[in-house]
PDB file of C-alpha atoms in Angstrom:
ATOM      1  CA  UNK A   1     -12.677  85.443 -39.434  1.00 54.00           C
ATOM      2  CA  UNK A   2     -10.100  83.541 -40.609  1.00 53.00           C
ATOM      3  CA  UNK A   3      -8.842  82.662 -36.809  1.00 58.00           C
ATOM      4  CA  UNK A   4     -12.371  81.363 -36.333  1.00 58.00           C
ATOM      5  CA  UNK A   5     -12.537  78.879 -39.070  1.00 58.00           C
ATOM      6  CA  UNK A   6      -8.608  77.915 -37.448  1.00 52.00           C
ATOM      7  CA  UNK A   7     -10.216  77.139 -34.774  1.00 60.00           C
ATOM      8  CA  UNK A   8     -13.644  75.563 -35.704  1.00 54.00           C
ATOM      9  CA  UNK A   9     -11.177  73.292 -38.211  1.00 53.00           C
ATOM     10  CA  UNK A  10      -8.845  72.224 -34.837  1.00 55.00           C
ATOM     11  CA  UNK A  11     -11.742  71.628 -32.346  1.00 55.00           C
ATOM     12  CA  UNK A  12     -13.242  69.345 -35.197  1.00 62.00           C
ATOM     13  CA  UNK A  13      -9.530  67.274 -35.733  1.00 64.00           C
ATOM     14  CA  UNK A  14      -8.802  66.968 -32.443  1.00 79.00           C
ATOM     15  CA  UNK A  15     -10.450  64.517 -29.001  1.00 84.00           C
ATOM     16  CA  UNK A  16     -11.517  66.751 -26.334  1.00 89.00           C
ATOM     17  CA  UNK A  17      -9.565  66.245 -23.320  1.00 90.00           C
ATOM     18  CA  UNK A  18     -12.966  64.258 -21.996  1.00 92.00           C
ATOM     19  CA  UNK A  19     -12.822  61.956 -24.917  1.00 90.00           C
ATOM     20  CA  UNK A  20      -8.915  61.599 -24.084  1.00 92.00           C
ATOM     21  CA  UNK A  21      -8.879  60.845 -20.094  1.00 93.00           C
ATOM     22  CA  UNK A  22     -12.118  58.457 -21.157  1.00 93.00           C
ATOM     23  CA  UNK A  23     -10.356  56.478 -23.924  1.00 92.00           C
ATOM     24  CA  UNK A  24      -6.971  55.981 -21.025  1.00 95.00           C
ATOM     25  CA  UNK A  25      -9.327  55.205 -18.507  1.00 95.00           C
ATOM     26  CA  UNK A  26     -10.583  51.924 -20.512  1.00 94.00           C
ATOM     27  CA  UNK A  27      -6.658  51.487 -21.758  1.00 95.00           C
ATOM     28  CA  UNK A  28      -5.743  51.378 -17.338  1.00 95.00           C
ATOM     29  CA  UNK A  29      -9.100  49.066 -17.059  1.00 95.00           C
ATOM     30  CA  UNK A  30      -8.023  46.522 -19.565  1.00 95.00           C
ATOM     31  CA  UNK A  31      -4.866  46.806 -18.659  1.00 95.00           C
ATOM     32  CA  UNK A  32      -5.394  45.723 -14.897  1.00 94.00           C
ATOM     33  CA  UNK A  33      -7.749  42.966 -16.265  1.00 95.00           C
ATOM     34  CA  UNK A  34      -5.039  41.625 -18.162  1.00 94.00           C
ATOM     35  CA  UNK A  35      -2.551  41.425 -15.137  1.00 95.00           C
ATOM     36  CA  UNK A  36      -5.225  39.983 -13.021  1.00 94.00           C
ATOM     37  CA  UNK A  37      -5.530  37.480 -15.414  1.00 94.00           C
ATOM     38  CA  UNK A  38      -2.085  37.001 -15.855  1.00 94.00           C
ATOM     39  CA  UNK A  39      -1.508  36.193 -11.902  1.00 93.00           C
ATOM     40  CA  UNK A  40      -5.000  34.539 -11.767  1.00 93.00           C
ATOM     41  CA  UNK A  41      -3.322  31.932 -14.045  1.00 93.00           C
ATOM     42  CA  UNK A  42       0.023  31.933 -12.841  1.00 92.00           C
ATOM     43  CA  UNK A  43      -1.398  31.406  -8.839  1.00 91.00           C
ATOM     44  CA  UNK A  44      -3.421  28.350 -10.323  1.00 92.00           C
ATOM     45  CA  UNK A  45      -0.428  26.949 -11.912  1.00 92.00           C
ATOM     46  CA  UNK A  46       1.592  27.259  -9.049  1.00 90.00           C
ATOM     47  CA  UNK A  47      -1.021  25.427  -6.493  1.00 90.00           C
ATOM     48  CA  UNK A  48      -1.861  22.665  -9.569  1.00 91.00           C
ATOM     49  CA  UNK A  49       1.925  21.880  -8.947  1.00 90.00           C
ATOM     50  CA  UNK A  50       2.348  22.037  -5.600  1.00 90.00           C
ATOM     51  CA  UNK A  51      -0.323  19.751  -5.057  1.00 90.00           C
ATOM     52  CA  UNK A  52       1.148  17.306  -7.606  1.00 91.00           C
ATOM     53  CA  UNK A  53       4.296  17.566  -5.905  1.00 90.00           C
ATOM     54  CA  UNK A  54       2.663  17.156  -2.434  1.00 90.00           C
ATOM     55  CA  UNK A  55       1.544  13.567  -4.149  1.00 91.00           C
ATOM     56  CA  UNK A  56       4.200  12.008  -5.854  1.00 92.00           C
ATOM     57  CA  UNK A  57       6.463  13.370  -3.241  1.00 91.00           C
ATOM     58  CA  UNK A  58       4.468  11.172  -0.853  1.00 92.00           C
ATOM     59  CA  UNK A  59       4.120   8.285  -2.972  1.00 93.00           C
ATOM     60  CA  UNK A  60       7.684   7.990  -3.368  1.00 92.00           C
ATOM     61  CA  UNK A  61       8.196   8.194   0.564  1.00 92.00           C
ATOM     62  CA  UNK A  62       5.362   5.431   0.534  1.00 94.00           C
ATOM     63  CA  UNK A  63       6.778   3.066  -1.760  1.00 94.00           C
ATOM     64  CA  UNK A  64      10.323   3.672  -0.333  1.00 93.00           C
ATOM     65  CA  UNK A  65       8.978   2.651   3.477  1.00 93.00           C
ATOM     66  CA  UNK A  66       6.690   0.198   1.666  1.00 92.00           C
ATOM     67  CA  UNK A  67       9.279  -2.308   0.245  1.00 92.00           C
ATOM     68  CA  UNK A  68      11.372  -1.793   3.300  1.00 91.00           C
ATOM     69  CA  UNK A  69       8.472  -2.878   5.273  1.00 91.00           C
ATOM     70  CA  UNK A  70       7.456  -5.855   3.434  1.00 88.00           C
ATOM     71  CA  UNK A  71      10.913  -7.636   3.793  1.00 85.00           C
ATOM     72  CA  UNK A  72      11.958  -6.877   7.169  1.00 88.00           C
ATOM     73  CA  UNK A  73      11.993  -9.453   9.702  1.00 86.00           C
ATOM     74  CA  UNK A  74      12.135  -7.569  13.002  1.00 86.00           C
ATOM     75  CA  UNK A  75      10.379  -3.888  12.991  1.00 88.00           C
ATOM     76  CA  UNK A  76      10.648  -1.496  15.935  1.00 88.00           C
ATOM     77  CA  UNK A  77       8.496   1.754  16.004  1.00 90.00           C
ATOM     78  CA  UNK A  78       9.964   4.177  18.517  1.00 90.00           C
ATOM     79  CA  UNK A  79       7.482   5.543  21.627  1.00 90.00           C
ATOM     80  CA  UNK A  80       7.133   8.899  19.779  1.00 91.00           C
ATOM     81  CA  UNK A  81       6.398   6.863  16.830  1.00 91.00           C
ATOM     82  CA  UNK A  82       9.034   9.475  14.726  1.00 93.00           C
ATOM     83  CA  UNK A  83      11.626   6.570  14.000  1.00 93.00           C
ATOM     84  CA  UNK A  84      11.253   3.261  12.252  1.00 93.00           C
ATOM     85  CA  UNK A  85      13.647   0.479  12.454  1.00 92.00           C
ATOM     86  CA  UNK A  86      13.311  -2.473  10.168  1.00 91.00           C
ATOM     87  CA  UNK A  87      15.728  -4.940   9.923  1.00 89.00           C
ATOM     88  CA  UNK A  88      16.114  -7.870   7.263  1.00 86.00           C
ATOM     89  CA  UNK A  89      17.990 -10.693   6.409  1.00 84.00           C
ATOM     90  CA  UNK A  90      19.811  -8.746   3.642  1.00 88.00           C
ATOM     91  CA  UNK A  91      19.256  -4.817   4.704  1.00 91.00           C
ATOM     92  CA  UNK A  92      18.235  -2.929   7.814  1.00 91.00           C
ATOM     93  CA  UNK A  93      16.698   0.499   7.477  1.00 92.00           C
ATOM     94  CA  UNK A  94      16.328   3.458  10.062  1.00 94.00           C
ATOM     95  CA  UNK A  95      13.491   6.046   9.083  1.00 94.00           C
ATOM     96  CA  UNK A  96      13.586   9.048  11.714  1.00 94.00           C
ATOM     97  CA  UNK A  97      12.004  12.643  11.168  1.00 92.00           C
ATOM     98  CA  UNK A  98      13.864  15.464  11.463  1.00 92.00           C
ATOM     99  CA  UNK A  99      11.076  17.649  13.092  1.00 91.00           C
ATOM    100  CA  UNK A 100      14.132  20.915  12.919  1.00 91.00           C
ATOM    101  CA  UNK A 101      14.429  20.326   8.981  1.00 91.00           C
ATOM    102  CA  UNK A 102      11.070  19.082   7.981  1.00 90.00           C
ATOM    103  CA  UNK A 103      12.690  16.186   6.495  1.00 92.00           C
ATOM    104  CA  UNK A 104      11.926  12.927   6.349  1.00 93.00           C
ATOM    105  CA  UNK A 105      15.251  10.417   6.232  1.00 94.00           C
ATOM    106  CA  UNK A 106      16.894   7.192   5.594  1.00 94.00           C
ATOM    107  CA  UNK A 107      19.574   4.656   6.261  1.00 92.00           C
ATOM    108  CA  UNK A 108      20.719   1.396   4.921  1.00 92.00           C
ATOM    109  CA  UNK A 109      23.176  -1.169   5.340  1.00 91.00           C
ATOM    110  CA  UNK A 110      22.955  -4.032   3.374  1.00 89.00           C
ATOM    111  CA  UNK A 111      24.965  -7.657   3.517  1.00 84.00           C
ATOM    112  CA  UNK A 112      23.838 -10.807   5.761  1.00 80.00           C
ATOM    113  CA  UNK A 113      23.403 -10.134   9.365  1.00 77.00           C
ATOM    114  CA  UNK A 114      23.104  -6.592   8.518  1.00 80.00           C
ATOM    115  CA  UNK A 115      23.119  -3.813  11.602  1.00 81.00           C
ATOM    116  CA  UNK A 116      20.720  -1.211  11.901  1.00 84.00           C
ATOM    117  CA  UNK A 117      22.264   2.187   9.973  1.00 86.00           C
ATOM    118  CA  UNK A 118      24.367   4.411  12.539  1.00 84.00           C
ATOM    119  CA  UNK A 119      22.047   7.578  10.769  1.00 84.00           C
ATOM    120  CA  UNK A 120      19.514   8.743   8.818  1.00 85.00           C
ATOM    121  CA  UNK A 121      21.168  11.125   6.505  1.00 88.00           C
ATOM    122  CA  UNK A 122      19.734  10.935   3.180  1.00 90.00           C
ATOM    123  CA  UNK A 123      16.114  12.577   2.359  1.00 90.00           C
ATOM    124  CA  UNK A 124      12.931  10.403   1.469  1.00 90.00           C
ATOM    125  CA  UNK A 125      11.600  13.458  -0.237  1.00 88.00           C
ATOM    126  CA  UNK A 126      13.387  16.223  -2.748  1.00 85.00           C
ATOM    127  CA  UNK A 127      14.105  19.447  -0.989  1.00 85.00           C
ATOM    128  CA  UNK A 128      10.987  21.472  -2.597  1.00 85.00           C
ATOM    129  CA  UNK A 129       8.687  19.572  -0.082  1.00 87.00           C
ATOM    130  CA  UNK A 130       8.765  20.253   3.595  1.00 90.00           C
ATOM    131  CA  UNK A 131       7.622  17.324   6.266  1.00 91.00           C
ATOM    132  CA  UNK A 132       5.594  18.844   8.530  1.00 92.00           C
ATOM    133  CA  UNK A 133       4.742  15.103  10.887  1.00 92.00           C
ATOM    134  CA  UNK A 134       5.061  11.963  10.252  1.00 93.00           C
ATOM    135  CA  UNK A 135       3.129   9.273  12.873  1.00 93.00           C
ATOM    136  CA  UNK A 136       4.788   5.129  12.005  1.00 93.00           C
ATOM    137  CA  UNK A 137       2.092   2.907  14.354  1.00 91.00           C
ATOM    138  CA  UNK A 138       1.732  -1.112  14.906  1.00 88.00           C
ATOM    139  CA  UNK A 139      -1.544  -1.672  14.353  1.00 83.00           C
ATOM    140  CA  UNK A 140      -1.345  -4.444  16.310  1.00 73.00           C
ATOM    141  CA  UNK A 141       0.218  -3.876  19.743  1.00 62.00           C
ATOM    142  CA  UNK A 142       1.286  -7.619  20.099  1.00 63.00           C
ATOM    143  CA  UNK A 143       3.000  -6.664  16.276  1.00 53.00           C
ATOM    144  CA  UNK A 144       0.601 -10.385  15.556  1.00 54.00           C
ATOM    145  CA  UNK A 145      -0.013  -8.534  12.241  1.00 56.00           C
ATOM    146  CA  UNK A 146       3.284  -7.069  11.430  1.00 75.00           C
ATOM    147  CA  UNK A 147       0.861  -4.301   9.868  1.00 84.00           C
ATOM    148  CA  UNK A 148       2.478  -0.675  10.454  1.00 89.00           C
ATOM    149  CA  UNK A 149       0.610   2.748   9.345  1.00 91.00           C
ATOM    150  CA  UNK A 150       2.334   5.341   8.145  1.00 93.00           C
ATOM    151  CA  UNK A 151       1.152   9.077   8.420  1.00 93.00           C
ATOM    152  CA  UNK A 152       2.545  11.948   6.876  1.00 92.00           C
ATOM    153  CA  UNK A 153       1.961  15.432   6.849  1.00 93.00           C
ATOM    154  CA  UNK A 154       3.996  16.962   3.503  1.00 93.00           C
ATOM    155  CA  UNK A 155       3.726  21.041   2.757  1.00 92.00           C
ATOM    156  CA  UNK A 156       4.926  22.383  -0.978  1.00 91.00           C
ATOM    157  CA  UNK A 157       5.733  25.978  -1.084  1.00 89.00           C
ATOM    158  CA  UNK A 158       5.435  27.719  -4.594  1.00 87.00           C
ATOM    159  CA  UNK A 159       6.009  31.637  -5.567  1.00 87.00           C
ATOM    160  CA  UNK A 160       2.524  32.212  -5.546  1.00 87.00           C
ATOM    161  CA  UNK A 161       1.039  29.410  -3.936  1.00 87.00           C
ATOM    162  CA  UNK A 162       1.123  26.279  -1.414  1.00 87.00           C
ATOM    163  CA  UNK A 163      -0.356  22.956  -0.494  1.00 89.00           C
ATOM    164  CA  UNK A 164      -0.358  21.578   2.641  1.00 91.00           C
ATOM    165  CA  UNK A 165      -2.266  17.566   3.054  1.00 92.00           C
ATOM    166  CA  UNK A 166      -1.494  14.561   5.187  1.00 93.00           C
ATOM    167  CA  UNK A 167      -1.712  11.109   3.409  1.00 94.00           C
ATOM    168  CA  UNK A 168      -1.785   8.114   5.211  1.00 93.00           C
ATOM    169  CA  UNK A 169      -0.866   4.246   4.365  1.00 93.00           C
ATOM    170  CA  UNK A 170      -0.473   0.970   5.717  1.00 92.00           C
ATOM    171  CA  UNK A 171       1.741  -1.205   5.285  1.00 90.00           C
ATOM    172  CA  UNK A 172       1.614  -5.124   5.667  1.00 86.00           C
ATOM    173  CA  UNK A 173       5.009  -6.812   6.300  1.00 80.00           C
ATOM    174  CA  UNK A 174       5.200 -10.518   4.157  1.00 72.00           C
ATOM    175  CA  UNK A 175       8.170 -11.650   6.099  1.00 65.00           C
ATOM    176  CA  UNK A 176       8.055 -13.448   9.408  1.00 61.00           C
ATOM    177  CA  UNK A 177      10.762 -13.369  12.064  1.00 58.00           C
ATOM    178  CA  UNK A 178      12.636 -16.160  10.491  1.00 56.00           C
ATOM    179  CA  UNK A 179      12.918 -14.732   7.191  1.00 53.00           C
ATOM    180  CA  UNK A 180      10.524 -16.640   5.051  1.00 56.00           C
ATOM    181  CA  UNK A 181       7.508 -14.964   3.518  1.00 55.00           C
ATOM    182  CA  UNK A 182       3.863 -15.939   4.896  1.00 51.00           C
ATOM    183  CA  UNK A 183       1.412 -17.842   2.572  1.00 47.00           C
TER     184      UNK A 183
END
């Protein structure tokens, strides 16, 4: 008698083994919920700034080829259209794409009857963003315009996510072969 009020007492304290595997269940659900929500958030991060980066990486490389497009007084676009040569009265630039690297780079001299650069070796864009094509194009073939368009195709690779866009520009070049600036 006394063993059977033991064990009426215990089966009344206790969870049933149902009520235990039931209550871990829900504790495994949750659990995976919050890690999916944890690398939901994290994967959105990651493509929000990769796609920012995509941007301002190519707005630097635009404003970079931009001014050095404006003041040059002789540009040369190479048949592949990869390579840009601009020279100026004060600085000559080379712009050639490094199809190996992804990279996009520069030269410069500078001083008065500058030469064009004997290399490109420094980057337009910071190493987290790869160049995947870039296009330079007169948009004139007779260059009466002095108007070049630049396209370029830029891919940012994140942890947990990417962006890959092409942006394209043109450019209008203010300084005629003589070195003064058009009205």
């Amino acid at each position: 008698m006394l063993s059977t009020k033991l064990e009426a007492r215990n089966s009344k304290a206790a969870f049933s083994l149902i009520e235990i595997l039931v209550a871990l269940g829900g504790l495994v659900v949750l659990s995976v919920l919050a890690i999916s929500f944890f690398f939901l958030t994290l994967t959105q991060r990651d493509e929000a700034v990769a796609e920012s980066s995509a941007v301002e990486q190519t707005e630097a490389a635009f404003a970079l080829v931009g001014r050095a497009v404006r003041a040059a007084q002789t540009i040369t676009v190479s048949e592949a259209g990869t390579r840009l040569e601009l020279t100026g009265a004060s600085e000559c630039w080379l712009f050639d794409w490094d199809e190996i690297n992804g990279e996009l780079k520069y030269g410069r001299t500078q001083g008065s009857s500058c030469s064009l650069p004997a290399g490109a070796d420094e980057r337009v864009t910071s190493q987290t963003a790869e160049i995947e094509n870039v296009s330079f194009s007169l948009l004139a073939p007779d260059d009466s315009s002095r108007s070049i368009e630049m396209t370029l195709g830029v891919a940012v690779f994140r942890p947990l996510a990417s962006s890959q866009q092409t942006f394209s520009q043109v450019f209008v070049n203010v300084v005629d072969e003589r070195g003064e600036e058009d009205d």
